[in-house]
């Protein structure tokens, strides 16, 4: 390996990842063009149109990508906490000093463009989490215990990790009231899991979700009866009837009761539009397709009408004529579904999946825990976005306003995903140099 | 943190989970994009709107190419209630000049069966051009509304309302049965508009347009690949002579009755008037139409009723012509036969009666219209030795009569014609009992009374048959449909009646000519025209007798055969003959020389009993 090539910018850069990224960004731009397209404005460089602006965003994203690769990998490790602290501070400040755009207080304005600091919180949090977890002395407890003493002793680090995730979540949710941007931080639980978080937590979380949904679909009483039935049956069949286990069973049931009874409280205290979105997803009661059900219904109509091969590029009637709201940002997948059909939609899903799996593959080959953890953070974050974004357009997820990575219109999100991904590409490119 | 190899296996769980989710999504996409067709339909409903294009109805021309009916553009405001949302109701109400309550009522009506919130129905019919112009600019603001351009009928001459018929909204039943029509479509309801609906209406076209979420029209769908072009309605060339029609209508003003004129050689109806009539322009338009219709509907003189086709009258003495023809043809009488007159029919004690004591041969009998004479003729026909039983003789008479058209629907190209009535053997058997009735029992049939009923069109057909000396062509009012002037073959076929002997016709026609020369029609003789006619006075149980007059002219190569009936007007020579005679003169010579008589007749108002003629004779 020649020395000058080691110093070159692209040395060790995973070309497959970069290539997939480029394809996704390009396809995204094509679909933004289709979504905004009208016969009067056909110049792709027309910056009064969103596809024209997106070209600027893509150009600047390329600059950012190169800059990220230029900077020494050590920089990210060293300044991980600094990034975290600085951007978190911006997130706290933005509601007070930022510009209000479409009723949202999460933007800093620069001339005609706006930037959401919360978007950058993703990579900063990922860096901080990786830095914290890669510390030699820190071990995430791998056992699932319920005794208070054990919990305090063994889960201290887990709590700190959760705090790193929880702070931006709370700041963005409470101060900026941006549910979509906030909820993303939940995704990093996957990283904790990879680094040793007991499966019990995950299962507990999953069970709680199931109970939440169940008690909204059927009644609370019904849910409790089902839970009681399941627990007693499994206790009877699988568990030795010791005193300890009995307490365990009672505790589980108590927790389930708490979740079920808490469901109603949480649901009732949601905002009207959020309630509506949950109702739409679960098919509860009379969903008015003109109000809360409109987006999802129109999205499904657009995608469903694409059929196998789609209507052809720029031929979509639903997206082109504004039936689907937010079709260039959060509902960009509708354009894909309508114009490219099942074939195109599947290709997009598989491309995103491929990118995520590629990142996991790269993460696993890292020798440095920091790089690995950061890599998992990238994969988890991307996966969460893709799953929620596409899921909501096809009625499998509640409507949460988060973008489809590399696809949706928007400068901040493209920049933030680019930074998130390219830091990892840089770390990966550097993996051989680290132990030299 | 160390690299714990145990934990490394979790990459499979994480990766596996990601893959699983991806495949669930792909499966879901497969379902909504390929299996479930509902979304495709919804999308079409969303963005595509099928706009119906109504072709203008065909024009109607008279026999000389004068326009009887043309079209004026009109605009209907349509609504699809389901799509109406957030529209500026106040502004719309203002433009249409209706109240909010009215607005709500109409929307509600458009939602209720047989309309549906998802279907278009008419919100405001036939807006004025001014309203339309104002509305058109702001229409995009009223989601769920759109304007349908239609055309309404216009009549440059206010004539022939019954004959032409009118156009109105299709009935629910018809719309349900016939897939061509949708609720709110227009259809010919009566007259020629009804008979020739299919030709006149043309064919609706459909234009698919793409609309955006704001209901704004974006453009054509697939560059019009699926559009169908509207096909223009075909023009109709009818046999009516507009000038004659107009003339007769002015003659019959203030009278109740009907006049039908036929060109005997072709069966073409030259004019067909039912009085009182109405201005056809009254039955077009939206609001006015229904207002005028109900006004005409409750009018006690029944202006909407087409007497020429639907009113059944006893033919009275005009029927004697048929008796004479059958009698001569059967050989039961000759030209020189004569019968006693009491005055009246002696075998029945002077019934039916005569005004005075008549005498003479058949020609005189026709000319003077002797009741007794034709009672004998009727009795002789029925009691013919050829038929051992009286009822067979009667049945023979009936069959011969019916060959001239009575008791059958002639098959004319106008809807709703009545068949008239010639009582059957069965009917009399039921009334009098089998074997308990004889020629003299029903002898008043012989002079066109009793249960005998004809509609004026049938009377005209009888006189046209005599003019043709033995055949008729089904009277019809269309010369040709469309530019190719297509005419159904049945309107060129000759129908031969039971009497074919030309000498028989000569004798009867001699009598008819004498009617003008020296008989009941003498006051109405036409200068320079050899006309043949027969008066009739049809007694009716409801009031004064109806006046009837049949005539054709000229005697050789007849050009026109006319039947006229004036209700409750007394003797036929006075009230029905002038109209016939004036028409014949005008038609054959192109002018009317008897201006004084014309003026007098026009002025007469029999309905309100004004300006009555003072005639001593008859």
PDB file of N, CA and C in Angstrom, chain A residues 133-136 138 193-197 290 294 298 300-301 303-305 307-308 317-318 321-323 337 341-342 345-346 349 353 356-357 360 364 367 369 372 376 383 387 391 394 396-397, chain B residues 1-4 7-8 10-11 13-15 17-19 21-26 28-30 32-34 36-37 39-40 42-44 46-47 82-83 85 210-214 218 221:
ATOM      1  N   UNK A 133     -20.053   4.701  25.750  1.00  0.00           N
ATOM      2  CA  UNK A 133     -20.090   3.239  25.828  1.00  0.00           C
ATOM      3  C   UNK A 133     -18.741   2.595  25.509  1.00  0.00           C
ATOM      4  N   UNK A 134     -17.890   3.306  24.761  1.00  0.00           N
ATOM      5  CA  UNK A 134     -16.613   2.695  24.370  1.00  0.00           C
ATOM      6  C   UNK A 134     -15.553   2.813  25.468  1.00  0.00           C
ATOM      7  N   UNK A 135     -15.895   3.539  26.521  1.00  0.00           N
ATOM      8  CA  UNK A 135     -14.998   3.624  27.678  1.00  0.00           C
ATOM      9  C   UNK A 135     -14.748   2.227  28.226  1.00  0.00           C
ATOM     10  N   UNK A 136     -13.449   1.902  28.446  1.00  0.00           N
ATOM     11  CA  UNK A 136     -13.054   0.562  28.883  1.00  0.00           C
ATOM     12  C   UNK A 136     -13.802   0.112  30.136  1.00  0.00           C
ATOM     13  N   UNK A 138     -16.669   0.860  31.238  1.00  0.00           N
ATOM     14  CA  UNK A 138     -18.125   0.867  31.266  1.00  0.00           C
ATOM     15  C   UNK A 138     -18.687  -0.409  30.674  1.00  0.00           C
ATOM     16  N   UNK A 193     -28.729  -2.438  23.057  1.00  0.00           N
ATOM     17  CA  UNK A 193     -28.950  -3.889  22.978  1.00  0.00           C
ATOM     18  C   UNK A 193     -27.711  -4.581  22.426  1.00  0.00           C
ATOM     19  N   UNK A 194     -27.174  -4.021  21.350  1.00  0.00           N
ATOM     20  CA  UNK A 194     -25.979  -4.616  20.758  1.00  0.00           C
ATOM     21  C   UNK A 194     -24.827  -4.620  21.751  1.00  0.00           C
ATOM     22  N   UNK A 195     -24.793  -3.615  22.602  1.00  0.00           N
ATOM     23  CA  UNK A 195     -23.674  -3.505  23.540  1.00  0.00           C
ATOM     24  C   UNK A 195     -23.976  -4.201  24.851  1.00  0.00           C
ATOM     25  N   UNK A 196     -25.051  -4.937  24.920  1.00  0.00           N
ATOM     26  CA  UNK A 196     -25.245  -5.787  26.076  1.00  0.00           C
ATOM     27  C   UNK A 196     -26.512  -5.584  26.877  1.00  0.00           C
ATOM     28  N   UNK A 197     -27.343  -4.644  26.519  1.00  0.00           N
ATOM     29  CA  UNK A 197     -28.573  -4.434  27.276  1.00  0.00           C
ATOM     30  C   UNK A 197     -29.386  -5.719  27.285  1.00  0.00           C
ATOM     31  N   UNK A 290     -61.903  12.728   5.795  1.00  0.00           N
ATOM     32  CA  UNK A 290     -61.654  14.099   5.356  1.00  0.00           C
ATOM     33  C   UNK A 290     -60.797  14.834   6.366  1.00  0.00           C
ATOM     34  N   UNK A 294     -57.350  11.689   6.536  1.00  0.00           N
ATOM     35  CA  UNK A 294     -57.131  12.125   5.152  1.00  0.00           C
ATOM     36  C   UNK A 294     -55.755  11.757   4.613  1.00  0.00           C
ATOM     37  N   UNK A 298     -55.209   9.157   1.613  1.00  0.00           N
ATOM     38  CA  UNK A 298     -54.726   9.648   0.325  1.00  0.00           C
ATOM     39  C   UNK A 298     -53.382   9.018  -0.021  1.00  0.00           C
ATOM     40  N   UNK A 300     -52.347   6.063   0.898  1.00  0.00           N
ATOM     41  CA  UNK A 300     -52.598   4.680   0.473  1.00  0.00           C
ATOM     42  C   UNK A 300     -53.175   4.646  -0.941  1.00  0.00           C
ATOM     43  N   UNK A 301     -54.072   5.597  -1.215  1.00  0.00           N
ATOM     44  CA  UNK A 301     -54.661   5.645  -2.557  1.00  0.00           C
ATOM     45  C   UNK A 301     -53.571   5.879  -3.605  1.00  0.00           C
ATOM     46  N   UNK A 303     -50.316   5.283  -3.385  1.00  0.00           N
ATOM     47  CA  UNK A 303     -49.419   4.139  -3.520  1.00  0.00           C
ATOM     48  C   UNK A 303     -50.160   2.976  -4.173  1.00  0.00           C
ATOM     49  N   UNK A 304     -51.363   2.718  -3.673  1.00  0.00           N
ATOM     50  CA  UNK A 304     -52.135   1.575  -4.162  1.00  0.00           C
ATOM     51  C   UNK A 304     -52.454   1.691  -5.639  1.00  0.00           C
ATOM     52  N   UNK A 305     -52.649   2.933  -6.106  1.00  0.00           N
ATOM     53  CA  UNK A 305     -53.035   3.091  -7.503  1.00  0.00           C
ATOM     54  C   UNK A 305     -51.846   2.885  -8.444  1.00  0.00           C
ATOM     55  N   UNK A 307     -50.021   0.226  -8.612  1.00  0.00           N
ATOM     56  CA  UNK A 307     -50.037  -1.167  -9.072  1.00  0.00           C
ATOM     57  C   UNK A 307     -48.637  -1.679  -9.375  1.00  0.00           C
ATOM     58  N   UNK A 308     -48.497  -2.639 -10.261  1.00  0.00           N
ATOM     59  CA  UNK A 308     -47.207  -3.303 -10.328  1.00  0.00           C
ATOM     60  C   UNK A 308     -46.084  -2.420 -10.887  1.00  0.00           C
ATOM     61  N   UNK A 317     -51.121  10.941 -10.904  1.00  0.00           N
ATOM     62  CA  UNK A 317     -52.155  11.966 -10.800  1.00  0.00           C
ATOM     63  C   UNK A 317     -52.344  12.402  -9.354  1.00  0.00           C
ATOM     64  N   UNK A 318     -52.120  11.482  -8.440  1.00  0.00           N
ATOM     65  CA  UNK A 318     -52.404  11.785  -7.035  1.00  0.00           C
ATOM     66  C   UNK A 318     -51.363  12.706  -6.438  1.00  0.00           C
ATOM     67  N   UNK A 321     -51.009  16.275  -8.450  1.00  0.00           N
ATOM     68  CA  UNK A 321     -52.066  17.253  -8.263  1.00  0.00           C
ATOM     69  C   UNK A 321     -52.431  17.474  -6.800  1.00  0.00           C
ATOM     70  N   UNK A 322     -51.446  17.273  -5.959  1.00  0.00           N
ATOM     71  CA  UNK A 322     -51.544  17.710  -4.558  1.00  0.00           C
ATOM     72  C   UNK A 322     -52.597  17.005  -3.727  1.00  0.00           C
ATOM     73  N   UNK A 323     -52.990  15.793  -4.101  1.00  0.00           N
ATOM     74  CA  UNK A 323     -53.950  15.091  -3.252  1.00  0.00           C
ATOM     75  C   UNK A 323     -53.270  14.640  -1.970  1.00  0.00           C
ATOM     76  N   UNK A 337     -44.394   5.175  -4.859  1.00  0.00           N
ATOM     77  CA  UNK A 337     -45.402   4.117  -4.982  1.00  0.00           C
ATOM     78  C   UNK A 337     -46.298   4.313  -6.186  1.00  0.00           C
ATOM     79  N   UNK A 341     -44.634   2.180  -8.922  1.00  0.00           N
ATOM     80  CA  UNK A 341     -45.361   0.953  -8.637  1.00  0.00           C
ATOM     81  C   UNK A 341     -44.703   0.088  -7.575  1.00  0.00           C
ATOM     82  N   UNK A 342     -45.169  -1.131  -7.517  1.00  0.00           N
ATOM     83  CA  UNK A 342     -44.663  -2.090  -6.543  1.00  0.00           C
ATOM     84  C   UNK A 342     -43.175  -2.335  -6.775  1.00  0.00           C
ATOM     85  N   UNK A 345     -41.179   0.692  -5.493  1.00  0.00           N
ATOM     86  CA  UNK A 345     -41.240   0.795  -4.034  1.00  0.00           C
ATOM     87  C   UNK A 345     -40.355  -0.258  -3.397  1.00  0.00           C
ATOM     88  N   UNK A 346     -40.431  -1.468  -3.939  1.00  0.00           N
ATOM     89  CA  UNK A 346     -39.632  -2.554  -3.385  1.00  0.00           C
ATOM     90  C   UNK A 346     -38.137  -2.245  -3.542  1.00  0.00           C
ATOM     91  N   UNK A 349     -37.153   0.232  -0.899  1.00  0.00           N
ATOM     92  CA  UNK A 349     -37.048  -0.396   0.424  1.00  0.00           C
ATOM     93  C   UNK A 349     -35.786  -1.248   0.502  1.00  0.00           C
ATOM     94  N   UNK A 353     -32.638  -0.810   2.920  1.00  0.00           N
ATOM     95  CA  UNK A 353     -32.277  -1.963   3.757  1.00  0.00           C
ATOM     96  C   UNK A 353     -30.820  -2.349   3.522  1.00  0.00           C
ATOM     97  N   UNK A 356     -28.484  -0.014   5.246  1.00  0.00           N
ATOM     98  CA  UNK A 356     -28.465  -0.234   6.700  1.00  0.00           C
ATOM     99  C   UNK A 356     -27.668  -1.488   7.044  1.00  0.00           C
ATOM    100  N   UNK A 357     -27.941  -2.561   6.274  1.00  0.00           N
ATOM    101  CA  UNK A 357     -27.219  -3.808   6.546  1.00  0.00           C
ATOM    102  C   UNK A 357     -25.723  -3.643   6.257  1.00  0.00           C
ATOM    103  N   UNK A 360     -24.201  -2.053   9.192  1.00  0.00           N
ATOM    104  CA  UNK A 360     -24.015  -3.023  10.278  1.00  0.00           C
ATOM    105  C   UNK A 360     -22.804  -3.898   9.998  1.00  0.00           C
ATOM    106  N   UNK A 364     -19.497  -4.100  12.275  1.00  0.00           N
ATOM    107  CA  UNK A 364     -19.001  -5.328  12.893  1.00  0.00           C
ATOM    108  C   UNK A 364     -17.522  -5.580  12.596  1.00  0.00           C
ATOM    109  N   UNK A 367     -12.468  -2.539  14.724  1.00  0.00           N
ATOM    110  CA  UNK A 367     -11.730  -3.020  15.900  1.00  0.00           C
ATOM    111  C   UNK A 367     -11.987  -2.078  17.060  1.00  0.00           C
ATOM    112  N   UNK A 369     -14.198  -0.109  19.509  1.00  0.00           N
ATOM    113  CA  UNK A 369     -15.596  -0.126  19.954  1.00  0.00           C
ATOM    114  C   UNK A 369     -16.304   1.170  19.603  1.00  0.00           C
ATOM    115  N   UNK A 372     -17.599   0.918  16.155  1.00  0.00           N
ATOM    116  CA  UNK A 372     -18.670  -0.066  16.050  1.00  0.00           C
ATOM    117  C   UNK A 372     -19.972   0.507  16.609  1.00  0.00           C
ATOM    118  N   UNK A 376     -23.502   1.230  14.696  1.00  0.00           N
ATOM    119  CA  UNK A 376     -24.834   0.728  15.046  1.00  0.00           C
ATOM    120  C   UNK A 376     -25.822   1.869  15.243  1.00  0.00           C
ATOM    121  N   UNK A 383     -32.686   3.034  10.180  1.00  0.00           N
ATOM    122  CA  UNK A 383     -33.776   2.067  10.173  1.00  0.00           C
ATOM    123  C   UNK A 383     -35.056   2.673  10.747  1.00  0.00           C
ATOM    124  N   UNK A 387     -38.434   2.924   8.652  1.00  0.00           N
ATOM    125  CA  UNK A 387     -39.566   2.115   9.101  1.00  0.00           C
ATOM    126  C   UNK A 387     -40.776   2.994   9.414  1.00  0.00           C
ATOM    127  N   UNK A 391     -43.714   3.166   6.823  1.00  0.00           N
ATOM    128  CA  UNK A 391     -44.823   2.534   7.557  1.00  0.00           C
ATOM    129  C   UNK A 391     -46.052   3.421   7.644  1.00  0.00           C
ATOM    130  N   UNK A 394     -48.117   3.546   4.358  1.00  0.00           N
ATOM    131  CA  UNK A 394     -48.894   2.369   3.983  1.00  0.00           C
ATOM    132  C   UNK A 394     -49.748   1.892   5.142  1.00  0.00           C
ATOM    133  N   UNK A 396     -49.100   1.276   8.375  1.00  0.00           N
ATOM    134  CA  UNK A 396     -48.619   0.318   9.374  1.00  0.00           C
ATOM    135  C   UNK A 396     -48.069   1.027  10.604  1.00  0.00           C
ATOM    136  N   UNK A 397     -47.890   2.323  10.491  1.00  0.00           N
ATOM    137  CA  UNK A 397     -47.333   3.102  11.603  1.00  0.00           C
ATOM    138  C   UNK A 397     -48.162   4.374  11.762  1.00  0.00           C
TER     139      UNK A 397
ATOM    140  N   UNK B   1     -14.740  -0.295  26.808  1.00  0.00           N
ATOM    141  CA  UNK B   1     -15.593  -1.458  26.704  1.00  0.00           C
ATOM    142  C   UNK B   1     -14.920  -2.489  25.800  1.00  0.00           C
ATOM    143  N   UNK B   2     -14.982  -3.706  26.200  1.00  0.00           N
ATOM    144  CA  UNK B   2     -14.299  -4.754  25.443  1.00  0.00           C
ATOM    145  C   UNK B   2     -15.201  -5.299  24.352  1.00  0.00           C
ATOM    146  N   UNK B   3     -14.589  -5.980  23.414  1.00  0.00           N
ATOM    147  CA  UNK B   3     -15.364  -6.626  22.386  1.00  0.00           C
ATOM    148  C   UNK B   3     -15.790  -8.003  22.858  1.00  0.00           C
ATOM    149  N   UNK B   4     -16.985  -8.081  23.348  1.00  0.00           N
ATOM    150  CA  UNK B   4     -17.482  -9.343  23.860  1.00  0.00           C
ATOM    151  C   UNK B   4     -18.012 -10.194  22.705  1.00  0.00           C
ATOM    152  N   UNK B   7     -21.685 -11.122  22.525  1.00  0.00           N
ATOM    153  CA  UNK B   7     -22.627 -10.087  22.090  1.00  0.00           C
ATOM    154  C   UNK B   7     -22.627  -9.916  20.575  1.00  0.00           C
ATOM    155  N   UNK B   8     -21.530 -10.321  19.926  1.00  0.00           N
ATOM    156  CA  UNK B   8     -21.424 -10.145  18.481  1.00  0.00           C
ATOM    157  C   UNK B   8     -22.559 -10.871  17.741  1.00  0.00           C
ATOM    158  N   UNK B  10     -25.489 -10.859  18.416  1.00  0.00           N
ATOM    159  CA  UNK B  10     -26.709 -10.034  18.370  1.00  0.00           C
ATOM    160  C   UNK B  10     -26.868  -9.303  17.035  1.00  0.00           C
ATOM    161  N   UNK B  11     -25.747  -9.228  16.301  1.00  0.00           N
ATOM    162  CA  UNK B  11     -25.854  -8.581  14.991  1.00  0.00           C
ATOM    163  C   UNK B  11     -26.846  -9.336  14.112  1.00  0.00           C
ATOM    164  N   UNK B  13     -29.496 -10.929  15.179  1.00  0.00           N
ATOM    165  CA  UNK B  13     -30.858 -10.608  15.622  1.00  0.00           C
ATOM    166  C   UNK B  13     -31.271  -9.231  15.098  1.00  0.00           C
ATOM    167  N   UNK B  14     -30.328  -8.284  15.245  1.00  0.00           N
ATOM    168  CA  UNK B  14     -30.642  -6.931  14.785  1.00  0.00           C
ATOM    169  C   UNK B  14     -30.855  -6.914  13.274  1.00  0.00           C
ATOM    170  N   UNK B  15     -29.887  -7.492  12.560  1.00  0.00           N
ATOM    171  CA  UNK B  15     -30.006  -7.532  11.098  1.00  0.00           C
ATOM    172  C   UNK B  15     -31.255  -8.276  10.667  1.00  0.00           C
ATOM    173  N   UNK B  17     -33.999  -8.679  12.305  1.00  0.00           N
ATOM    174  CA  UNK B  17     -35.184  -7.876  12.603  1.00  0.00           C
ATOM    175  C   UNK B  17     -35.414  -6.834  11.501  1.00  0.00           C
ATOM    176  N   UNK B  18     -34.318  -6.184  11.077  1.00  0.00           N
ATOM    177  CA  UNK B  18     -34.434  -5.173  10.023  1.00  0.00           C
ATOM    178  C   UNK B  18     -34.982  -5.804   8.735  1.00  0.00           C
ATOM    179  N   UNK B  19     -34.441  -6.979   8.413  1.00  0.00           N
ATOM    180  CA  UNK B  19     -34.871  -7.655   7.189  1.00  0.00           C
ATOM    181  C   UNK B  19     -36.354  -8.045   7.297  1.00  0.00           C
ATOM    182  N   UNK B  21     -38.724  -6.644   9.050  1.00  0.00           N
ATOM    183  CA  UNK B  21     -39.586  -5.459   8.888  1.00  0.00           C
ATOM    184  C   UNK B  21     -39.681  -5.079   7.406  1.00  0.00           C
ATOM    185  N   UNK B  22     -38.519  -5.112   6.737  1.00  0.00           N
ATOM    186  CA  UNK B  22     -38.521  -4.755   5.316  1.00  0.00           C
ATOM    187  C   UNK B  22     -39.472  -5.664   4.543  1.00  0.00           C
ATOM    188  N   UNK B  23     -39.459  -6.945   4.857  1.00  0.00           N
ATOM    189  CA  UNK B  23     -40.315  -7.865   4.105  1.00  0.00           C
ATOM    190  C   UNK B  23     -41.794  -7.727   4.467  1.00  0.00           C
ATOM    191  N   UNK B  24     -42.041  -7.388   5.718  1.00  0.00           N
ATOM    192  CA  UNK B  24     -43.442  -7.099   6.078  1.00  0.00           C
ATOM    193  C   UNK B  24     -43.943  -5.921   5.237  1.00  0.00           C
ATOM    194  N   UNK B  25     -43.093  -4.928   5.092  1.00  0.00           N
ATOM    195  CA  UNK B  25     -43.496  -3.746   4.314  1.00  0.00           C
ATOM    196  C   UNK B  25     -43.726  -4.098   2.850  1.00  0.00           C
ATOM    197  N   UNK B  26     -42.818  -4.922   2.339  1.00  0.00           N
ATOM    198  CA  UNK B  26     -42.960  -5.296   0.930  1.00  0.00           C
ATOM    199  C   UNK B  26     -44.254  -6.095   0.723  1.00  0.00           C
ATOM    200  N   UNK B  28     -46.927  -5.845   2.514  1.00  0.00           N
ATOM    201  CA  UNK B  28     -48.023  -4.881   2.618  1.00  0.00           C
ATOM    202  C   UNK B  28     -48.185  -4.102   1.300  1.00  0.00           C
ATOM    203  N   UNK B  29     -47.067  -3.712   0.729  1.00  0.00           N
ATOM    204  CA  UNK B  29     -47.127  -3.002  -0.557  1.00  0.00           C
ATOM    205  C   UNK B  29     -47.739  -3.893  -1.618  1.00  0.00           C
ATOM    206  N   UNK B  30     -47.349  -5.171  -1.577  1.00  0.00           N
ATOM    207  CA  UNK B  30     -47.908  -6.119  -2.540  1.00  0.00           C
ATOM    208  C   UNK B  30     -49.426  -6.145  -2.420  1.00  0.00           C
ATOM    209  N   UNK B  32     -51.515  -3.744  -1.100  1.00  0.00           N
ATOM    210  CA  UNK B  32     -52.275  -2.539  -1.500  1.00  0.00           C
ATOM    211  C   UNK B  32     -52.030  -2.150  -2.953  1.00  0.00           C
ATOM    212  N   UNK B  33     -50.903  -2.580  -3.530  1.00  0.00           N
ATOM    213  CA  UNK B  33     -50.656  -2.160  -4.911  1.00  0.00           C
ATOM    214  C   UNK B  33     -51.147  -3.179  -5.926  1.00  0.00           C
ATOM    215  N   UNK B  34     -51.132  -4.435  -5.557  1.00  0.00           N
ATOM    216  CA  UNK B  34     -51.462  -5.440  -6.568  1.00  0.00           C
ATOM    217  C   UNK B  34     -52.758  -6.178  -6.270  1.00  0.00           C
ATOM    218  N   UNK B  36     -55.303  -5.451  -3.787  1.00  0.00           N
ATOM    219  CA  UNK B  36     -56.472  -4.616  -3.523  1.00  0.00           C
ATOM    220  C   UNK B  36     -56.656  -3.576  -4.623  1.00  0.00           C
ATOM    221  N   UNK B  37     -57.739  -3.751  -5.408  1.00  0.00           N
ATOM    222  CA  UNK B  37     -57.953  -2.839  -6.553  1.00  0.00           C
ATOM    223  C   UNK B  37     -58.674  -1.554  -6.119  1.00  0.00           C
ATOM    224  N   UNK B  39     -57.848   0.897  -4.278  1.00  0.00           N
ATOM    225  CA  UNK B  39     -57.102   2.153  -4.290  1.00  0.00           C
ATOM    226  C   UNK B  39     -57.007   2.742  -5.676  1.00  0.00           C
ATOM    227  N   UNK B  40     -56.920   1.839  -6.635  1.00  0.00           N
ATOM    228  CA  UNK B  40     -56.855   2.294  -8.027  1.00  0.00           C
ATOM    229  C   UNK B  40     -58.139   3.056  -8.379  1.00  0.00           C
ATOM    230  N   UNK B  42     -60.239   4.421  -6.304  1.00  0.00           N
ATOM    231  CA  UNK B  42     -60.298   5.654  -5.514  1.00  0.00           C
ATOM    232  C   UNK B  42     -59.477   6.749  -6.184  1.00  0.00           C
ATOM    233  N   UNK B  43     -58.317   6.344  -6.689  1.00  0.00           N
ATOM    234  CA  UNK B  43     -57.436   7.330  -7.314  1.00  0.00           C
ATOM    235  C   UNK B  43     -58.120   7.932  -8.534  1.00  0.00           C
ATOM    236  N   UNK B  44     -58.789   7.073  -9.293  1.00  0.00           N
ATOM    237  CA  UNK B  44     -59.481   7.583 -10.475  1.00  0.00           C
ATOM    238  C   UNK B  44     -60.579   8.539 -10.063  1.00  0.00           C
ATOM    239  N   UNK B  46     -60.624  10.264  -7.420  1.00  0.00           N
ATOM    240  CA  UNK B  46     -59.970  11.460  -6.900  1.00  0.00           C
ATOM    241  C   UNK B  46     -59.674  12.454  -7.994  1.00  0.00           C
ATOM    242  N   UNK B  47     -58.959  11.955  -8.976  1.00  0.00           N
ATOM    243  CA  UNK B  47     -58.352  12.885  -9.916  1.00  0.00           C
ATOM    244  C   UNK B  47     -59.084  12.961 -11.237  1.00  0.00           C
ATOM    245  N   UNK B  82     -71.086  15.234  -2.068  1.00  0.00           N
ATOM    246  CA  UNK B  82     -69.975  14.668  -1.323  1.00  0.00           C
ATOM    247  C   UNK B  82     -68.705  15.522  -1.467  1.00  0.00           C
ATOM    248  N   UNK B  83     -68.600  16.181  -2.585  1.00  0.00           N
ATOM    249  CA  UNK B  83     -67.388  16.952  -2.835  1.00  0.00           C
ATOM    250  C   UNK B  83     -67.489  18.394  -2.343  1.00  0.00           C
ATOM    251  N   UNK B  85     -67.234  21.067  -0.008  1.00  0.00           N
ATOM    252  CA  UNK B  85     -66.735  21.325   1.327  1.00  0.00           C
ATOM    253  C   UNK B  85     -66.001  22.645   1.337  1.00  0.00           C
ATOM    254  N   UNK B 210     -58.554  15.659 -15.739  1.00  0.00           N
ATOM    255  CA  UNK B 210     -57.824  15.451 -14.497  1.00  0.00           C
ATOM    256  C   UNK B 210     -58.019  16.689 -13.641  1.00  0.00           C
ATOM    257  N   UNK B 211     -58.333  16.456 -12.380  1.00  0.00           N
ATOM    258  CA  UNK B 211     -58.532  17.586 -11.483  1.00  0.00           C
ATOM    259  C   UNK B 211     -57.577  17.467 -10.313  1.00  0.00           C
ATOM    260  N   UNK B 212     -57.164  18.611  -9.802  1.00  0.00           N
ATOM    261  CA  UNK B 212     -56.309  18.547  -8.623  1.00  0.00           C
ATOM    262  C   UNK B 212     -57.190  18.600  -7.377  1.00  0.00           C
ATOM    263  N   UNK B 213     -56.524  18.612  -6.236  1.00  0.00           N
ATOM    264  CA  UNK B 213     -57.257  18.502  -4.979  1.00  0.00           C
ATOM    265  C   UNK B 213     -58.160  19.721  -4.764  1.00  0.00           C
ATOM    266  N   UNK B 214     -57.891  20.806  -5.463  1.00  0.00           N
ATOM    267  CA  UNK B 214     -58.727  21.992  -5.327  1.00  0.00           C
ATOM    268  C   UNK B 214     -59.847  22.018  -6.349  1.00  0.00           C
ATOM    269  N   UNK B 218     -57.048  20.388 -14.571  1.00  0.00           N
ATOM    270  CA  UNK B 218     -55.635  20.468 -14.918  1.00  0.00           C
ATOM    271  C   UNK B 218     -55.445  20.200 -16.404  1.00  0.00           C
ATOM    272  N   UNK B 221     -57.251  13.768 -19.655  1.00  0.00           N
ATOM    273  CA  UNK B 221     -56.635  12.540 -19.159  1.00  0.00           C
ATOM    274  C   UNK B 221     -56.066  11.767 -20.339  1.00  0.00           C
TER     275      UNK B 221
END
